[in-house]
Coordinates of C-alpha atoms in Angstrom, one line a residue:
M43 CA 99.9 108.4 89.6
Q44 CA 100.9 104.9 87.8
I45 CA 102.0 102.1 90.6
S46 CA 103.7 98.7 89.7
L47 CA 104.7 96.0 91.9
S48 CA 107.1 93.4 91.1
I49 CA 108.5 90.2 93.0
Y50 CA 112.3 89.0 92.5
R51 CA 113.3 85.4 93.2
R52 CA 116.4 84.1 92.3
N53 CA 115.4 81.4 90.3
T54 CA 112.7 83.7 88.2
G55 CA 114.1 87.1 88.4
W56 CA 112.0 89.9 88.6
F57 CA 108.1 88.9 87.7
P58 CA 106.1 90.5 86.8
P59 CA 108.9 91.9 84.1
L60 CA 109.7 95.5 85.2
P61 CA 108.3 98.4 83.7
A62 CA 110.7 100.4 82.2
A63 CA 108.3 102.7 80.3
L64 CA 107.5 104.3 84.1
D65 CA 111.1 105.6 84.3
S66 CA 111.2 109.3 84.9
P67 CA 112.8 111.8 87.4
Q68 CA 109.4 111.7 89.0
T69 CA 109.6 107.9 89.6
L70 CA 110.1 106.6 93.0
V71 CA 111.1 102.8 93.1
L72 CA 111.1 101.5 96.7
V73 CA 112.5 97.8 97.2
F74 CA 112.2 95.9 100.6
G75 CA 113.2 92.4 101.0
D76 CA 115.6 89.6 102.5
S77 CA 118.6 90.7 104.4
A78 CA 120.3 88.0 102.5
F79 CA 120.5 90.0 99.5
V80 CA 123.1 92.6 100.9
D81 CA 125.9 90.3 98.8
E82 CA 123.7 89.9 95.7
P83 CA 123.9 93.0 93.5
A84 CA 122.2 91.6 90.4
P85 CA 118.6 92.4 91.0
F86 CA 119.4 96.0 92.1
L87 CA 121.6 96.5 88.9
E88 CA 118.8 95.8 86.7
L89 CA 116.9 98.3 88.7
A90 CA 119.2 100.9 88.1
D91 CA 119.6 100.1 84.7
R92 CA 115.7 99.9 83.9
F93 CA 115.0 103.3 86.0
A94 CA 118.2 105.4 85.3
Q95 CA 116.4 108.5 85.8
A96 CA 114.0 107.4 89.1
V97 CA 115.1 108.2 92.8
H98 CA 115.7 104.9 94.4
A99 CA 115.3 103.9 98.2
G100 CA 114.5 100.8 100.2
C101 CA 116.1 98.5 103.2
S102 CA 116.2 95.0 104.5
S103 CA 113.1 93.4 106.4
G104 CA 113.0 91.4 109.3
P105 CA 112.8 87.4 109.1
V106 CA 108.8 87.3 108.8
P107 CA 107.6 85.0 105.9
G108 CA 104.4 86.5 104.2
A109 CA 105.0 90.1 106.0
C110 CA 104.3 93.9 104.5
G111 CA 104.0 91.6 101.1
W112 CA 107.3 89.8 100.8
R113 CA 108.4 86.3 101.3
T114 CA 112.0 85.2 102.6
G115 CA 114.2 85.1 99.9
A116 CA 112.8 87.5 97.8
L117 CA 112.6 91.2 96.9
T118 CA 109.3 93.6 96.3
A119 CA 110.1 96.5 94.1
A120 CA 107.1 99.1 93.8
I121 CA 107.4 101.5 90.8
I122 CA 105.4 104.7 91.4
R123 CA 105.7 107.3 88.6
F124 CA 104.0 110.3 89.8
E125 CA 102.4 113.1 87.6
D126 CA 103.1 116.4 89.6
T127 CA 105.2 115.3 92.5
H128 CA 108.7 116.0 92.3
L129 CA 111.6 113.9 94.3
H130 CA 115.0 114.1 95.7
G131 CA 117.0 112.0 97.7
A132 CA 120.1 112.1 99.9
A133 CA 122.0 109.4 102.2
V134 CA 124.8 109.6 104.9
E135 CA 127.2 107.1 106.5
V136 CA 126.0 105.6 110.0
R137 CA 129.2 106.2 111.2
Q138 CA 128.9 106.0 115.3
R139 CA 125.9 106.1 117.4
R140 CA 126.5 109.0 118.8
D141 CA 126.5 110.8 116.3
S142 CA 122.9 109.8 115.2
G143 CA 121.6 113.3 115.7
L144 CA 124.4 114.9 113.5
M145 CA 123.5 112.5 110.9
G146 CA 119.5 113.2 110.6
A147 CA 120.8 116.9 110.7
A148 CA 122.5 116.2 107.6
L149 CA 120.2 114.4 105.7
A150 CA 117.9 117.4 106.3
A151 CA 120.6 119.7 105.1
Q152 CA 120.8 117.7 101.8
L153 CA 116.8 118.0 100.7
P154 CA 115.8 121.3 99.0
A155 CA 113.1 123.5 100.1
V156 CA 114.6 123.8 103.5
P157 CA 115.0 127.3 105.2
M158 CA 116.2 129.4 102.6
W159 CA 119.4 130.7 104.8
R160 CA 121.2 127.0 104.1
Q161 CA 124.5 128.0 101.8
G162 CA 124.1 127.0 98.2
R163 CA 120.6 126.1 98.4
Q164 CA 118.9 129.4 97.3
A165 CA 118.4 128.5 93.8
A166 CA 117.1 124.8 94.3
T167 CA 114.7 126.2 96.8
A168 CA 113.2 128.7 94.6
A169 CA 112.9 126.3 92.0
L170 CA 111.3 123.9 94.1
D171 CA 108.9 125.9 95.5
R172 CA 107.3 126.6 92.3
Q173 CA 106.8 122.8 92.5
G174 CA 105.2 122.9 95.4
P175 CA 106.4 122.8 99.1
L176 CA 108.2 119.7 101.0
R177 CA 105.1 117.1 101.8
L178 CA 106.7 114.1 103.2
A179 CA 110.0 112.9 104.0
L180 CA 110.5 109.2 104.0
L181 CA 113.3 107.9 106.1
L182 CA 115.2 104.7 106.1
S183 CA 118.2 103.9 108.2
D184 CA 120.1 100.9 109.4
G185 CA 118.8 100.5 112.9
Q186 CA 121.5 98.2 114.4
G187 CA 124.0 100.9 115.0
V188 CA 122.0 104.2 115.3
D189 CA 120.2 106.0 118.2
G190 CA 116.8 106.5 116.3
E191 CA 115.8 109.1 118.8
A192 CA 118.2 111.3 118.0
L193 CA 118.3 110.4 114.4
L194 CA 114.7 111.5 113.8
R195 CA 115.5 114.8 116.1
G196 CA 117.8 115.7 113.9
L197 CA 115.7 115.3 110.8
R198 CA 112.9 117.0 112.4
G199 CA 114.5 119.9 113.3
G200 CA 116.0 120.7 110.0
L201 CA 112.8 120.2 108.1
P202 CA 109.6 122.4 107.4
L203 CA 107.2 122.0 110.4
A204 CA 104.6 121.3 107.9
A205 CA 106.7 118.6 106.4
R206 CA 105.2 114.8 107.4
I207 CA 107.8 112.2 108.3
T208 CA 107.3 108.5 107.7
G209 CA 109.6 105.5 107.3
G210 CA 111.4 103.1 110.1
L211 CA 114.6 101.6 110.8
A212 CA 115.9 98.5 109.3
G213 CA 116.9 95.3 111.3
D214 CA 115.6 92.6 113.3
R215 CA 116.4 89.8 115.8
G216 CA 117.0 86.6 114.2
A217 CA 117.5 88.1 110.6
T218 CA 119.7 86.2 108.2
G219 CA 122.2 88.6 107.4
P220 CA 123.0 92.5 108.3
A221 CA 120.4 95.1 107.7
W222 CA 120.9 97.2 104.4
V223 CA 119.8 100.3 103.1
Y224 CA 119.3 101.1 99.6
G225 CA 119.4 103.8 97.2
C226 CA 119.2 107.7 97.1
D227 CA 123.0 108.0 96.0
G228 CA 123.6 105.4 93.3
R229 CA 125.1 102.8 95.7
L230 CA 124.4 99.4 96.0
P231 CA 122.6 98.0 99.1
A232 CA 124.8 98.3 102.1
P233 CA 124.9 98.2 105.9
G234 CA 125.4 101.3 107.9
R235 CA 123.5 103.6 105.9
A236 CA 120.5 106.0 106.0
C237 CA 118.5 107.5 103.5
V238 CA 115.9 110.0 103.0
V239 CA 113.7 110.7 100.2
G240 CA 111.8 114.3 100.2
L241 CA 108.5 114.3 97.9
Y242 CA 107.1 117.5 96.8
G243 CA 103.9 119.2 95.2
P244 CA 100.7 120.5 96.2
R245 CA 99.0 117.6 94.9
L246 CA 100.5 115.2 96.9
H247 CA 97.9 113.7 99.7
V248 CA 99.3 111.6 102.7
G249 CA 97.4 109.5 104.9
Q250 CA 98.7 108.1 107.8
G251 CA 97.6 105.5 110.6
H252 CA 99.2 103.9 113.8
A253 CA 98.4 100.6 115.4
A254 CA 100.0 99.5 118.8
G255 CA 97.6 96.7 120.1
W256 CA 99.3 96.6 123.4
Q257 CA 97.2 97.1 126.7
P258 CA 98.9 98.3 130.0
M259 CA 99.7 95.6 133.1
G260 CA 99.1 97.3 136.3
M261 CA 100.7 100.9 137.0
A262 CA 103.1 103.2 135.5
H263 CA 106.4 103.0 137.2
L264 CA 109.0 106.1 137.5
I265 CA 113.0 105.5 136.1
T266 CA 115.1 106.4 139.1
R267 CA 118.5 105.3 137.4
A268 CA 119.3 104.5 133.9
H269 CA 122.3 105.1 131.6
G270 CA 122.0 105.3 128.0
S271 CA 119.6 102.2 127.0
V272 CA 120.0 100.5 130.3
V273 CA 117.5 101.0 133.0
Y274 CA 118.9 99.7 136.5
E275 CA 115.7 101.0 138.9
L276 CA 112.3 101.8 138.6
D277 CA 110.6 103.6 141.6
G278 CA 114.3 103.0 143.4
R279 CA 113.9 99.2 143.1
P280 CA 116.0 96.8 140.5
A281 CA 114.4 97.3 137.2
L282 CA 114.1 93.5 136.4
D283 CA 112.5 92.6 139.7
V284 CA 109.6 95.4 139.0
Y285 CA 109.3 94.0 135.4
R286 CA 109.1 90.3 136.8
S287 CA 106.4 91.3 138.8
H288 CA 104.1 92.1 136.0
L289 CA 104.7 88.8 134.1
G290 CA 103.6 86.3 136.5
P291 CA 104.6 82.9 134.9
A292 CA 105.8 84.4 131.8
A293 CA 109.1 85.6 134.0
G294 CA 110.4 82.3 133.9
R295 CA 110.8 82.5 129.9
L296 CA 113.1 85.4 130.4
P297 CA 114.4 87.0 127.9
A298 CA 112.6 85.3 125.2
A299 CA 109.5 86.4 126.9
A300 CA 110.4 90.0 126.5
L301 CA 109.4 90.3 123.3
L302 CA 105.9 90.3 124.0
H303 CA 105.9 92.6 126.8
P304 CA 107.4 95.9 125.7
L305 CA 107.4 99.0 127.8
A306 CA 105.0 102.2 127.2
L307 CA 107.3 105.2 127.8
T308 CA 106.1 108.4 128.7
V309 CA 108.6 111.1 128.7
A310 CA 106.4 114.2 129.9
D311 CA 102.7 114.8 131.1
G312 CA 100.5 115.2 128.2
H313 CA 102.7 113.6 125.5
A314 CA 101.5 110.2 124.0
P315 CA 103.4 107.3 125.2
T316 CA 105.9 105.5 122.9
I317 CA 106.3 101.4 122.5
R318 CA 110.0 100.4 123.6
S319 CA 111.0 96.8 123.3
V320 CA 113.2 95.2 125.9
L321 CA 115.8 93.7 124.0
T322 CA 117.1 91.3 126.9
V323 CA 117.7 91.5 130.6
D324 CA 120.6 91.9 133.1
E325 CA 120.5 89.5 135.8
H326 CA 123.6 90.3 137.4
R327 CA 122.9 94.1 137.5
G328 CA 119.2 93.6 138.1
A329 CA 118.7 95.4 134.7
L330 CA 116.5 96.0 131.2
L331 CA 118.3 96.5 128.1
L332 CA 116.3 98.7 125.6
A333 CA 116.6 99.6 122.0
T334 CA 117.0 103.1 122.6
S335 CA 118.0 105.5 125.0
L336 CA 115.8 106.3 128.3
A337 CA 116.0 109.6 130.6
E338 CA 115.7 109.4 134.4
G339 CA 112.4 111.3 135.3
S340 CA 110.5 109.3 132.4
R341 CA 107.5 107.0 133.4
V342 CA 106.9 103.2 131.6
Q343 CA 104.3 100.7 131.9
V344 CA 104.6 97.0 131.1
M345 CA 102.4 95.9 128.4
Q346 CA 100.7 93.0 126.9
R347 CA 98.2 92.2 124.1
Q348 CA 95.7 90.1 122.7
A349 CA 95.3 88.5 119.3
A350 CA 91.8 90.2 118.7
D351 CA 93.2 94.0 119.7
L352 CA 96.2 93.1 117.6
V353 CA 93.9 92.7 114.2
A354 CA 91.4 95.1 114.9
S355 CA 94.0 98.0 115.7
T356 CA 96.1 97.0 112.9
R357 CA 93.0 96.9 110.3
E358 CA 92.0 100.1 111.7
A359 CA 94.9 102.1 111.3
A360 CA 95.5 101.1 107.6
E361 CA 91.9 102.2 106.6
R362 CA 92.4 105.5 108.5
A363 CA 95.4 106.1 106.2
V364 CA 93.2 105.1 103.4
Q365 CA 90.3 107.0 104.3
A366 CA 92.5 110.4 104.6
L367 CA 93.1 110.7 101.0
P368 CA 90.4 112.1 98.3
P369 CA 87.6 109.7 97.8
G370 CA 88.7 107.0 94.6
A371 CA 92.4 108.4 94.3
R372 CA 94.7 105.8 92.9
H373 CA 97.2 105.3 95.8
L374 CA 100.0 103.5 97.4
L375 CA 100.1 102.0 100.8
L376 CA 103.1 101.6 102.9
S377 CA 103.4 99.5 106.0
V378 CA 106.4 99.8 108.8
G379 CA 106.6 97.7 111.6
C380 CA 106.5 94.6 113.3
L381 CA 103.1 93.7 114.8
D382 CA 103.2 90.6 112.4
Q383 CA 106.1 88.9 114.0
L384 CA 106.0 85.6 115.4
A385 CA 107.3 85.1 119.2
M386 CA 110.6 84.5 119.9
P387 CA 111.4 80.7 121.2
S388 CA 110.8 79.9 124.7
A389 CA 113.3 78.0 126.7
E390 CA 111.9 75.0 125.7
G391 CA 112.0 75.8 122.2
A392 CA 108.0 76.0 121.8
M393 CA 106.6 79.4 120.4
A394 CA 105.3 80.7 123.7
D395 CA 102.2 82.9 123.6
A396 CA 102.8 83.5 120.1
P397 CA 100.8 86.5 118.3
P398 CA 99.3 85.2 114.8
A399 CA 101.1 86.1 111.9
M400 CA 99.1 89.1 110.2
P401 CA 97.4 88.1 106.9
W402 CA 98.5 90.3 104.0
P403 CA 97.1 92.9 102.5
L404 CA 95.4 93.0 106.4
S405 CA 92.1 91.9 105.2
L406 CA 91.4 95.4 103.7
S407 CA 89.5 95.7 100.4
R408 CA 91.2 95.8 97.5
D409 CA 90.9 99.5 97.3
A410 CA 93.3 99.4 99.6
L411 CA 95.9 97.7 97.1
P412 CA 98.7 97.8 95.9
A413 CA 100.9 97.9 99.5
V414 CA 104.4 97.2 99.9
G415 CA 106.6 97.7 103.1
F416 CA 108.9 96.0 105.9
H417 CA 109.4 94.7 109.2
S418 CA 111.3 96.8 111.2
L419 CA 113.4 97.3 114.1
G420 CA 111.5 100.7 114.8
E421 CA 108.9 102.5 113.0
L422 CA 108.1 106.3 112.4
A423 CA 104.3 107.4 113.2
A424 CA 102.8 110.9 113.2
G425 CA 102.2 112.1 117.0
A426 CA 99.2 114.1 118.4
A427 CA 100.8 117.7 118.1
P428 CA 101.3 119.3 114.6
G429 CA 104.9 118.4 113.0
E430 CA 105.3 115.9 115.7
V431 CA 106.9 112.4 114.8
Q432 CA 107.5 109.6 117.0
L433 CA 109.7 106.3 116.9
H434 CA 107.8 103.3 118.2
H435 CA 109.0 99.9 118.3
Q436 CA 106.5 96.5 117.9
T437 CA 104.1 98.7 116.5
Q438 CA 102.5 99.2 113.0
A439 CA 102.7 102.2 110.8
F440 CA 100.9 102.9 107.8
T441 CA 101.0 105.9 104.9
A442 CA 99.0 106.1 102.1
L443 CA 100.0 108.4 98.8
A444 CA 98.0 109.8 96.3
E445 CA 98.0 112.6 93.8
A446 CA 94.9 114.3 93.5

């Protein structure tokens, strides 16, 4: 497994120079960076020319300088040439939000080595079975026009239970342009797309870690009235009134303060909670607008975080992902999330209660390098049950890859 990292800037191009010698059908090219590059094809055309045999994938990152190894106005490319891991990419158009589940199922249907009964896949499945089963699916999607939960359910339902899923949703409040997704089908980066890369082979090892860094504020509340992503009532009271009651003085800084107080959502007893961003509030209806749909009967808790919790949980999650690999194996660390984001400005224009930007590469030892990733609108993390994968907001998910 050979790994090379390059950064593209408009005034210098790719540096270090792209290692064209790493091109092969077993090469994965991952690209993350500024959303402004959606209208600049030159760096992507150069990647396509240098790595014509490789599988390409990538997406835009949110506007946090220094986060996940990239800088504003730049692209970061990780070139990974595997020895015995085989790759397959697929992509779909993100058409309407209500079709998100169908889009996830369509991505799964395009990956070989899924159930044998799919028409036209028998030959491809048999060939890839000799190379090894599907070990990991890397999902990258425009998060601004898709229901991430439904997309994930559609993908998960079409893949073998033993296959892990990682990745996230591109897009962020304050980005300099539309979210873009790149690769898997030979097209230039564009908004309104989702892609998945399947990684196959018995020698591929995958480690995962997830950091939330959030602590609950007070009791949990029952969602008693909701429609789609809008929560109207908690415990039979206006949702905004209940939410405000937890914030204290910070309630006067809504909606900006909502970034620092997401909700922990529990859909059923015994299931681990997932973190959900509160995008804004509706003063007229006393409602909360979230990034994904919530079902009545679920429970939510208002959350807060401390800088020390954030740093410690993020470092531990990254180390947990790396430690799951065979000792001494050459590896890549992929980071997806937004724990390192700055707070939104308050009504007075100041950065209220802003958490510190995370250092990169997360104060880990050099053994954890190279590392690459993106600042996301939503990140995927392994759940407690076998095959379970969860969509979170405002957390950090790490995936470490190695061959051994």
